Coordinates of C-alpha atoms in Angstrom, one line a residue:
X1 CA 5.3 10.2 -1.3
X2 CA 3.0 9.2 -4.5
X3 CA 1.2 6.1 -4.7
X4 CA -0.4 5.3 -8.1
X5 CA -2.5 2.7 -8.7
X6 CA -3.7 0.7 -12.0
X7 CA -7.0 1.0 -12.5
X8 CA -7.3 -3.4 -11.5
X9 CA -5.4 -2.6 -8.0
X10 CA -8.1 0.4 -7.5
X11 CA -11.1 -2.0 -7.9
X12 CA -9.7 -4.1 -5.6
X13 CA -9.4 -1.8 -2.9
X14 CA -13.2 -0.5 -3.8
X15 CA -14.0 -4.2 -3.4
X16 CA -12.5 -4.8 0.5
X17 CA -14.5 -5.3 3.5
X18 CA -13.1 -2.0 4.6
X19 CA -14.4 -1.0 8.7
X20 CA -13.1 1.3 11.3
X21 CA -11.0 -1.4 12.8
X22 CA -9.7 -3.3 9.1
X23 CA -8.0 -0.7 6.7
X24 CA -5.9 -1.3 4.0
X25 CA -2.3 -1.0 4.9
X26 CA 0.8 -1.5 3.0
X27 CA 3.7 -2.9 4.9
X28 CA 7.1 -3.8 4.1
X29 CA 8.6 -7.5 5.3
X30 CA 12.3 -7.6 5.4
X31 CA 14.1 -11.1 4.2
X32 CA 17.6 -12.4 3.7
X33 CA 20.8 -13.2 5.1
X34 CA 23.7 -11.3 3.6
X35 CA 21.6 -9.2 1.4
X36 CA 18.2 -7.7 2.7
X37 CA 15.0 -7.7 0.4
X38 CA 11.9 -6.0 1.1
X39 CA 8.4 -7.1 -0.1
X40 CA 5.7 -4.8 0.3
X41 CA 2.1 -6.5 0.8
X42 CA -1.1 -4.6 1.0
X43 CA -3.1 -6.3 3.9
X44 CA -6.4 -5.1 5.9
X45 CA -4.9 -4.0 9.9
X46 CA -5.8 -1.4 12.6
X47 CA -4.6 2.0 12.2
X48 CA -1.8 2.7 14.1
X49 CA -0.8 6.4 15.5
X50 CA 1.4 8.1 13.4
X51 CA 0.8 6.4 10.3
X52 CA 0.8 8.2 7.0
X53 CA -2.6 8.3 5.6
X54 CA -2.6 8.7 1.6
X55 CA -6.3 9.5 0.5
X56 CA -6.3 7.8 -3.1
X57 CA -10.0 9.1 -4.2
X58 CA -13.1 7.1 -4.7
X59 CA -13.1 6.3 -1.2
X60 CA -9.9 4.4 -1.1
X61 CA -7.6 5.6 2.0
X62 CA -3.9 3.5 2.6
X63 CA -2.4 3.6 5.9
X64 CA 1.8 3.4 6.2
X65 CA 3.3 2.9 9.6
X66 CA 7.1 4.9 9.7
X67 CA 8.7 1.6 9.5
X68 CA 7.4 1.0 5.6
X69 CA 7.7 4.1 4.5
X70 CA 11.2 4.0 5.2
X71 CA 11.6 1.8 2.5
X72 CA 9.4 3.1 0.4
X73 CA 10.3 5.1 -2.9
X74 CA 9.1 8.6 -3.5
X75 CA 6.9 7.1 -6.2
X76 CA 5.4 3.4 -6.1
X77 CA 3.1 1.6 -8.4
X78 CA 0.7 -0.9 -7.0
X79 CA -1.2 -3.2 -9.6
X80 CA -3.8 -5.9 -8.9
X81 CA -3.5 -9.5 -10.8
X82 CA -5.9 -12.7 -9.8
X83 CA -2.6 -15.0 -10.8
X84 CA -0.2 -12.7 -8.6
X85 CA -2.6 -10.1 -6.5
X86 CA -1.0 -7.0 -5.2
X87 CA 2.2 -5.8 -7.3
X88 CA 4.9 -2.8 -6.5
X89 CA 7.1 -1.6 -8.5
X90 CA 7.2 1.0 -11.5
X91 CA 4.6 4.1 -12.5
X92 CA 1.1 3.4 -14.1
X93 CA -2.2 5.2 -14.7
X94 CA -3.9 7.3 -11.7
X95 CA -2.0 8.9 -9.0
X96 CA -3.1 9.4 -5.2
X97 CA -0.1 11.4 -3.0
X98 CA 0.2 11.8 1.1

């Protein structure tokens, strides 16, 4: 799995209040009826056991429990906005992998 982040999403991660007990995770919440959507959100939780850990450089670790990664792509984007904050979708700059 490959995670790359824009160079606006990894400043944002540098900036969290990052401790042993609040790291950034990205999680996937399911929605809909007839047709399922998922929405990943990048959000500061515990670890859990057997998440993935992806070490991104500079410091910046993500966690993914088995549950998101499922639904993950083999590659995903993650961009930062102040109007929308976190993004997924397509490839960018800079590249971390699990």
């Amino acid at each position: 799995m490959k995670i790359v982040l824009t160079p606006s999403a990894r400043q944002q991660l540098l900036d969290w209040p990052v401790t042993a007990s609040q790291l950034p995770r990205i999680d996937a919440n399911m929605s809909g009826g007839c047709g399922i959507s998922v929405q990943f959100s990048l959000v500061l939780d515990e670890p859990r056991r057997n998440d993935a850990v992806i070490d991104c450089g500079d410091g910046i670790v993500l966690h993914i429990d088995r549950f998101t990664e499922r639904y993950m792509e083999e590659e995903m984007a993650v961009d930062f906005t102040d109007d929308a904050g976190f993004i997924f979708g397509d490839s960018y700059d800079s590249s971390c992998t699990v």
